[in-house]
Structures are given as C-alpha cells and as structure tokens.
mmCIF file of C-alpha atoms in Angstrom:
data_model
loop_
_atom_site.group_PDB
_atom_site.id
_atom_site.type_symbol
_atom_site.label_atom_id
_atom_site.label_comp_id
_atom_site.label_asym_id
_atom_site.label_seq_id
_atom_site.Cartn_x
_atom_site.Cartn_y
_atom_site.Cartn_z
ATOM 1 C CA UNK A 1 113.530 102.195 90.883
ATOM 2 C CA UNK A 2 111.937 98.824 90.326
ATOM 3 C CA UNK A 3 110.821 96.835 93.320
ATOM 4 C CA UNK A 4 111.343 93.147 93.963
ATOM 5 C CA UNK A 5 110.341 91.193 90.877
ATOM 6 C CA UNK A 6 109.046 87.664 90.888
ATOM 7 C CA UNK A 7 108.128 85.422 88.008
ATOM 8 C CA UNK A 8 106.069 83.715 87.062
ATOM 9 C CA UNK A 9 103.168 85.263 88.981
ATOM 10 C CA UNK A 10 101.159 82.079 88.582
ATOM 11 C CA UNK A 11 102.449 78.578 88.004
ATOM 12 C CA UNK A 12 100.469 75.385 87.500
ATOM 13 C CA UNK A 13 102.207 72.040 87.803
ATOM 14 C CA UNK A 14 101.086 68.415 87.909
ATOM 15 C CA UNK A 15 102.203 66.177 90.729
ATOM 16 C CA UNK A 16 105.750 64.972 90.170
ATOM 17 C CA UNK A 17 106.840 67.897 87.995
ATOM 18 C CA UNK A 18 109.405 70.520 88.928
ATOM 19 C CA UNK A 19 108.632 74.130 89.824
ATOM 20 C CA UNK A 20 111.155 76.953 89.414
ATOM 21 C CA UNK A 21 110.378 80.295 90.995
ATOM 22 C CA UNK A 22 112.504 83.346 90.254
ATOM 23 C CA UNK A 23 113.191 86.442 92.283
ATOM 24 C CA UNK A 24 115.103 89.551 91.291
ATOM 25 C CA UNK A 25 115.845 91.696 94.340
ATOM 26 C CA UNK A 26 115.670 95.450 94.374
ATOM 27 C CA UNK A 27 118.666 97.187 92.853
ATOM 28 C CA UNK A 28 121.507 97.319 95.345
ATOM 29 C CA UNK A 29 120.041 94.611 97.577
ATOM 30 C CA UNK A 30 122.234 91.573 98.126
ATOM 31 C CA UNK A 31 120.097 89.805 100.735
ATOM 32 C CA UNK A 32 117.194 87.630 99.599
ATOM 33 C CA UNK A 33 114.593 85.802 101.670
ATOM 34 C CA UNK A 34 111.943 83.315 100.623
ATOM 35 C CA UNK A 35 108.645 82.858 102.479
ATOM 36 C CA UNK A 36 105.695 80.580 101.876
ATOM 37 C CA UNK A 37 102.073 81.380 102.632
ATOM 38 C CA UNK A 38 99.631 78.513 102.832
ATOM 39 C CA UNK A 39 95.892 79.295 102.563
ATOM 40 C CA UNK A 40 94.545 81.089 105.669
ATOM 41 C CA UNK A 41 98.033 81.211 107.188
ATOM 42 C CA UNK A 42 100.686 83.838 107.724
ATOM 43 C CA UNK A 43 103.948 83.880 105.829
ATOM 44 C CA UNK A 44 106.519 81.356 107.000
ATOM 45 C CA UNK A 45 110.253 81.832 106.556
ATOM 46 C CA UNK A 46 111.983 79.317 104.320
ATOM 47 C CA UNK A 47 115.488 80.452 103.449
ATOM 48 C CA UNK A 48 117.843 83.431 103.578
ATOM 49 C CA UNK A 49 120.550 83.873 100.949
ATOM 50 C CA UNK A 50 123.274 86.296 100.072
ATOM 51 C CA UNK A 51 125.078 86.228 96.750
ATOM 52 C CA UNK A 52 126.366 82.671 96.221
ATOM 53 C CA UNK A 53 125.712 81.734 99.864
ATOM 54 C CA UNK A 54 122.884 80.157 101.808
ATOM 55 C CA UNK A 55 122.875 81.820 105.212
ATOM 56 C CA UNK A 56 119.884 80.167 106.864
ATOM 57 C CA UNK A 57 117.734 77.400 105.393
ATOM 58 C CA UNK A 58 116.129 76.323 108.642
ATOM 59 C CA UNK A 59 112.600 76.886 107.316
ATOM 60 C CA UNK A 60 113.003 74.909 104.135
ATOM 61 C CA UNK A 61 111.860 71.276 103.886
ATOM 62 C CA UNK A 62 114.877 68.968 103.787
ATOM 63 C CA UNK A 63 113.749 67.130 100.686
ATOM 64 C CA UNK A 64 112.705 68.340 97.231
ATOM 65 C CA UNK A 65 113.333 72.040 97.987
ATOM 66 C CA UNK A 66 116.472 73.968 97.109
ATOM 67 C CA UNK A 67 117.406 77.598 96.677
ATOM 68 C CA UNK A 68 120.254 79.503 95.115
ATOM 69 C CA UNK A 69 121.303 83.078 94.556
ATOM 70 C CA UNK A 70 124.082 83.077 91.961
ATOM 71 C CA UNK A 71 126.594 85.829 91.405
ATOM 72 C CA UNK A 72 124.718 86.840 88.277
ATOM 73 C CA UNK A 73 120.978 86.555 87.781
ATOM 74 C CA UNK A 74 117.955 86.073 89.979
ATOM 75 C CA UNK A 75 117.498 83.916 93.030
ATOM 76 C CA UNK A 76 115.807 80.611 92.249
ATOM 77 C CA UNK A 77 113.584 78.528 94.500
ATOM 78 C CA UNK A 78 113.317 75.039 93.073
ATOM 79 C CA UNK A 79 110.770 72.437 94.094
ATOM 80 C CA UNK A 80 111.269 68.978 92.683
ATOM 81 C CA UNK A 81 108.532 66.346 92.344
ATOM 82 C CA UNK A 82 105.822 68.723 93.513
ATOM 83 C CA UNK A 83 102.905 67.449 95.598
ATOM 84 C CA UNK A 84 99.502 69.013 96.211
ATOM 85 C CA UNK A 85 100.643 70.277 99.605
ATOM 86 C CA UNK A 86 103.179 72.523 97.867
ATOM 87 C CA UNK A 87 100.313 74.649 96.528
ATOM 88 C CA UNK A 88 100.846 78.033 98.129
ATOM 89 C CA UNK A 89 101.963 81.588 97.514
ATOM 90 C CA UNK A 90 105.729 81.967 97.567
ATOM 91 C CA UNK A 91 107.061 85.404 98.382
ATOM 92 C CA UNK A 92 110.549 86.711 97.952
ATOM 93 C CA UNK A 93 111.890 89.679 99.911
ATOM 94 C CA UNK A 94 115.129 91.605 99.717
ATOM 95 C CA UNK A 95 117.056 94.001 101.911
ATOM 96 C CA UNK A 96 120.183 96.097 101.357
ATOM 97 C CA UNK A 97 121.942 95.049 104.536
ATOM 98 C CA UNK A 98 121.715 92.251 107.044
ATOM 99 C CA UNK A 99 119.814 92.726 110.286
ATOM 100 C CA UNK A 100 118.123 95.843 108.972
ATOM 101 C CA UNK A 101 114.765 94.589 110.115
ATOM 102 C CA UNK A 102 113.040 95.823 106.993
ATOM 103 C CA UNK A 103 112.499 93.561 104.021
ATOM 104 C CA UNK A 104 110.793 94.550 100.808
ATOM 105 C CA UNK A 105 108.493 91.947 99.334
ATOM 106 C CA UNK A 106 107.764 90.962 95.773
ATOM 107 C CA UNK A 107 104.242 90.257 94.483
ATOM 108 C CA UNK A 108 104.611 86.511 94.971
ATOM 109 C CA UNK A 109 104.276 83.419 92.817
ATOM 110 C CA UNK A 110 101.102 81.421 93.251
ATOM 111 C CA UNK A 111 101.853 77.762 92.713
ATOM 112 C CA UNK A 112 98.992 75.378 92.069
ATOM 113 C CA UNK A 113 99.720 71.666 91.963
ATOM 114 C CA UNK A 114 97.060 69.600 90.242
ATOM 115 C CA UNK B 1 104.124 76.783 117.963
ATOM 116 C CA UNK B 2 102.822 80.204 117.027
ATOM 117 C CA UNK B 3 105.307 82.789 118.337
ATOM 118 C CA UNK B 4 103.338 85.737 116.946
ATOM 119 C CA UNK B 5 99.596 85.620 117.425
ATOM 120 C CA UNK B 6 96.848 87.698 115.907
ATOM 121 C CA UNK B 7 93.721 86.402 117.559
ATOM 122 C CA UNK B 8 91.218 88.372 115.493
ATOM 123 C CA UNK B 9 90.924 86.962 111.969
ATOM 124 C CA UNK B 10 88.832 89.947 110.910
ATOM 125 C CA UNK B 11 87.737 93.387 112.045
ATOM 126 C CA UNK B 12 85.146 95.816 110.690
ATOM 127 C CA UNK B 13 85.416 99.538 111.397
ATOM 128 C CA UNK B 14 83.375 102.508 110.250
ATOM 129 C CA UNK B 15 85.153 104.939 107.939
ATOM 130 C CA UNK B 16 86.568 107.844 109.949
ATOM 131 C CA UNK B 17 86.785 105.859 113.182
ATOM 132 C CA UNK B 18 89.871 104.351 114.796
ATOM 133 C CA UNK B 19 90.998 100.853 113.809
ATOM 134 C CA UNK B 20 92.920 98.928 116.458
ATOM 135 C CA UNK B 21 94.680 95.741 115.476
ATOM 136 C CA UNK B 22 96.220 93.620 118.200
ATOM 137 C CA UNK B 23 99.122 91.222 118.322
ATOM 138 C CA UNK B 24 100.709 89.077 121.038
ATOM 139 C CA UNK B 25 104.082 87.369 120.997
ATOM 140 C CA UNK B 26 105.685 84.714 123.127
ATOM 141 C CA UNK B 27 109.419 85.052 122.462
ATOM 142 C CA UNK B 28 110.985 87.657 124.745
ATOM 143 C CA UNK B 29 114.112 87.677 122.554
ATOM 144 C CA UNK B 30 112.330 89.548 119.764
ATOM 145 C CA UNK B 31 113.779 93.038 119.533
ATOM 146 C CA UNK B 32 112.040 94.468 116.487
ATOM 147 C CA UNK B 33 108.406 94.434 115.472
ATOM 148 C CA UNK B 34 106.777 95.301 112.171
ATOM 149 C CA UNK B 35 103.362 95.678 110.643
ATOM 150 C CA UNK B 36 102.793 94.758 107.011
ATOM 151 C CA UNK B 37 99.727 95.470 104.918
ATOM 152 C CA UNK B 38 98.676 93.117 102.159
ATOM 153 C CA UNK B 39 96.186 93.497 99.346
ATOM 154 C CA UNK B 40 94.919 90.424 97.450
ATOM 155 C CA UNK B 41 97.327 89.112 94.807
ATOM 156 C CA UNK B 42 100.090 91.437 96.015
ATOM 157 C CA UNK B 43 103.072 91.026 98.299
ATOM 158 C CA UNK B 44 103.107 92.432 101.838
ATOM 159 C CA UNK B 45 103.988 96.113 102.061
ATOM 160 C CA UNK B 46 105.927 97.411 105.024
ATOM 161 C CA UNK B 47 103.829 99.828 107.059
ATOM 162 C CA UNK B 48 105.521 100.715 110.321
ATOM 163 C CA UNK B 49 107.987 99.237 112.795
ATOM 164 C CA UNK B 50 109.099 99.624 116.367
ATOM 165 C CA UNK B 51 112.230 98.693 118.228
ATOM 166 C CA UNK B 52 111.913 96.932 121.568
ATOM 167 C CA UNK B 53 113.560 99.896 123.299
ATOM 168 C CA UNK B 54 110.574 102.085 122.461
ATOM 169 C CA UNK B 55 106.935 101.895 123.450
ATOM 170 C CA UNK B 56 105.425 103.999 120.691
ATOM 171 C CA UNK B 57 106.123 104.919 117.094
ATOM 172 C CA UNK B 58 103.959 107.183 115.000
ATOM 173 C CA UNK B 59 103.856 107.757 111.255
ATOM 174 C CA UNK B 60 100.978 109.840 109.972
ATOM 175 C CA UNK B 61 97.709 108.028 110.597
ATOM 176 C CA UNK B 62 99.518 104.931 111.876
ATOM 177 C CA UNK B 63 100.771 104.416 115.420
ATOM 178 C CA UNK B 64 102.249 101.267 116.862
ATOM 179 C CA UNK B 65 102.294 100.689 120.614
ATOM 180 C CA UNK B 66 104.500 98.130 122.319
ATOM 181 C CA UNK B 67 103.924 96.756 125.833
ATOM 182 C CA UNK B 68 106.934 94.557 126.501
ATOM 183 C CA UNK B 69 105.812 93.358 129.908
ATOM 184 C CA UNK B 70 102.573 92.065 128.378
ATOM 185 C CA UNK B 71 104.303 90.938 125.164
ATOM 186 C CA UNK B 72 101.664 92.820 123.270
ATOM 187 C CA UNK B 73 101.629 95.320 120.468
ATOM 188 C CA UNK B 74 98.885 97.126 118.652
ATOM 189 C CA UNK B 75 98.472 99.142 115.489
ATOM 190 C CA UNK B 76 96.165 102.149 115.560
ATOM 191 C CA UNK B 77 94.887 103.672 112.344
ATOM 192 C CA UNK B 78 93.071 106.967 112.696
ATOM 193 C CA UNK B 79 91.050 108.069 110.908
ATOM 194 C CA UNK B 80 90.321 104.854 109.009
ATOM 195 C CA UNK B 81 89.919 105.204 105.252
ATOM 196 C CA UNK B 82 88.440 102.876 102.604
ATOM 197 C CA UNK B 83 91.901 102.169 101.200
ATOM 198 C CA UNK B 84 92.908 100.733 104.556
ATOM 199 C CA UNK B 85 90.806 97.633 103.856
ATOM 200 C CA UNK B 86 93.417 94.887 103.601
ATOM 201 C CA UNK B 87 95.034 92.088 105.587
ATOM 202 C CA UNK B 88 97.442 93.306 108.250
ATOM 203 C CA UNK B 89 100.290 91.096 109.403
ATOM 204 C CA UNK B 90 102.083 91.583 112.666
ATOM 205 C CA UNK B 91 105.696 90.387 112.522
ATOM 206 C CA UNK B 92 108.722 90.134 114.768
ATOM 207 C CA UNK B 93 112.386 89.300 114.597
ATOM 208 C CA UNK B 94 115.536 89.045 116.674
ATOM 209 C CA UNK B 95 117.900 91.254 114.710
ATOM 210 C CA UNK B 96 121.076 90.348 116.527
ATOM 211 C CA UNK B 97 120.589 86.713 115.748
ATOM 212 C CA UNK B 98 119.127 86.420 112.263
ATOM 213 C CA UNK B 99 116.898 88.106 109.759
ATOM 214 C CA UNK B 100 114.104 85.582 109.974
ATOM 215 C CA UNK B 101 110.821 87.468 110.224
ATOM 216 C CA UNK B 102 108.131 85.605 112.134
ATOM 217 C CA UNK B 103 104.648 86.511 110.956
ATOM 218 C CA UNK B 104 101.256 86.266 112.581
ATOM 219 C CA UNK B 105 98.354 84.832 110.613
ATOM 220 C CA UNK B 106 96.958 88.247 109.815
ATOM 221 C CA UNK B 107 93.829 90.253 110.524
ATOM 222 C CA UNK B 108 91.502 91.217 107.689
ATOM 223 C CA UNK B 109 90.355 94.813 108.177
ATOM 224 C CA UNK B 110 87.127 95.970 106.528
ATOM 225 C CA UNK B 111 86.450 99.693 106.472
ATOM 226 C CA UNK B 112 82.721 100.262 106.214
ATOM 227 C CA UNK B 113 81.312 103.313 104.392
#
C-alpha cells in the first residue's frame, strides 16, 4: 500500500518561472492538504482540497499560487512567477475522511528559486 | 501569532534515559493534539495523538500528556533510542471546524550514545 507520493522531490526554478508540484494521495484518500515549511520554521497550512473542490485556501497567498485536485490524477500546487521567498519544502498530506485528525504526509518537494 | 509553541529548539538526551518534549498552545478551541516525527529529507510521520477529553495517551515507549488548564502538552519517550534522533513537531487542530493542522516550529532531539 503506497504512501503519499510527491514529485518532483527537488525542483530548481529561476525567478519568474512557474513551479508545478504534484501529489498523489494514499489509495482511498479523497482529502488532500498542502503545507509549506520555510527554513527553521514549522509547517504552515496552505490549502485543503477534496476531489474537484477547494475546501479551505485560507493559508495560500492570494497571488501567484493556485491548487487543484481533479477528478482524475494527482493534486497540483502551482506557483507562477516564482520569487526567492518561495524557496521552501512543500508537503502534501492526505486523509480518508474529513475531521479525522490524522493526516499522512508525503516526502515533500524542495523548491529552490535561484 | 504562534498558536502552538515549542520553546526548545533542541534537546540532547542520553540513550536509555527519558526524553521529554514540551509544547504550549494558546487557542482553547483546539480539541485534538498530535506529535509528528521528522527525519531530514522526509515528510513528517504521525507518532501519537490525544483528544482534549483525555489527559494521557500511551503507545509503547511514547506517552503524551495533556494539561488543558495550563494549555500544555508533553511527549515522553522512554527509554530513548538512537533512532529517536529526529525533529519532533507538536501540532493541534479544531476538528469540528476544519482540518487545518497548526504546527509548532519543532524540537530537534539528539540521543547521545
């Protein structure tokens, strides 16, 4: 039973480029969460999605960031026109039901903006 | 505003002794608390949790204590083993409202031989 998969594991982008981060939840999980970890910080919630719906995006910057979780395929976190401050580790988590309290995390994507 | 605080960035403990990691929170609406363990270049791994209606939960070498009046929880690991060296994140959420987990900044635990 595969865990939460994220790819790429490492991503290097130049300022102004786009970054696309993918997350495949655990089998049977329909709830996906994205978190960002800046250096020396804890993880900070960005967005919570169910299939084809954004449930809570209160932690996501209003500009340049978007997320989707289509009916088929992985969840995508998209960052347009990246800046150096976007350099961070981005973690995806999934859970089988809402309000379960337990989320299973993927290995993360480390984004470096040059 | 840091709602979940881990005031010790790091902690060193002798192998075989007890490790105690502490966490304070400010939001009295939190009703579920979790501890995650994280190795470098990996995602956080769920370790143990506790509901706000309990004051203790035990799972093998790991015990979490919750003091609601003090808004404080702690994770006890006994006996500590070399593989316990990692970063430990305290986390909290308000399950009846949303699934947003609020994390502390983490405590790096070093188990000394």
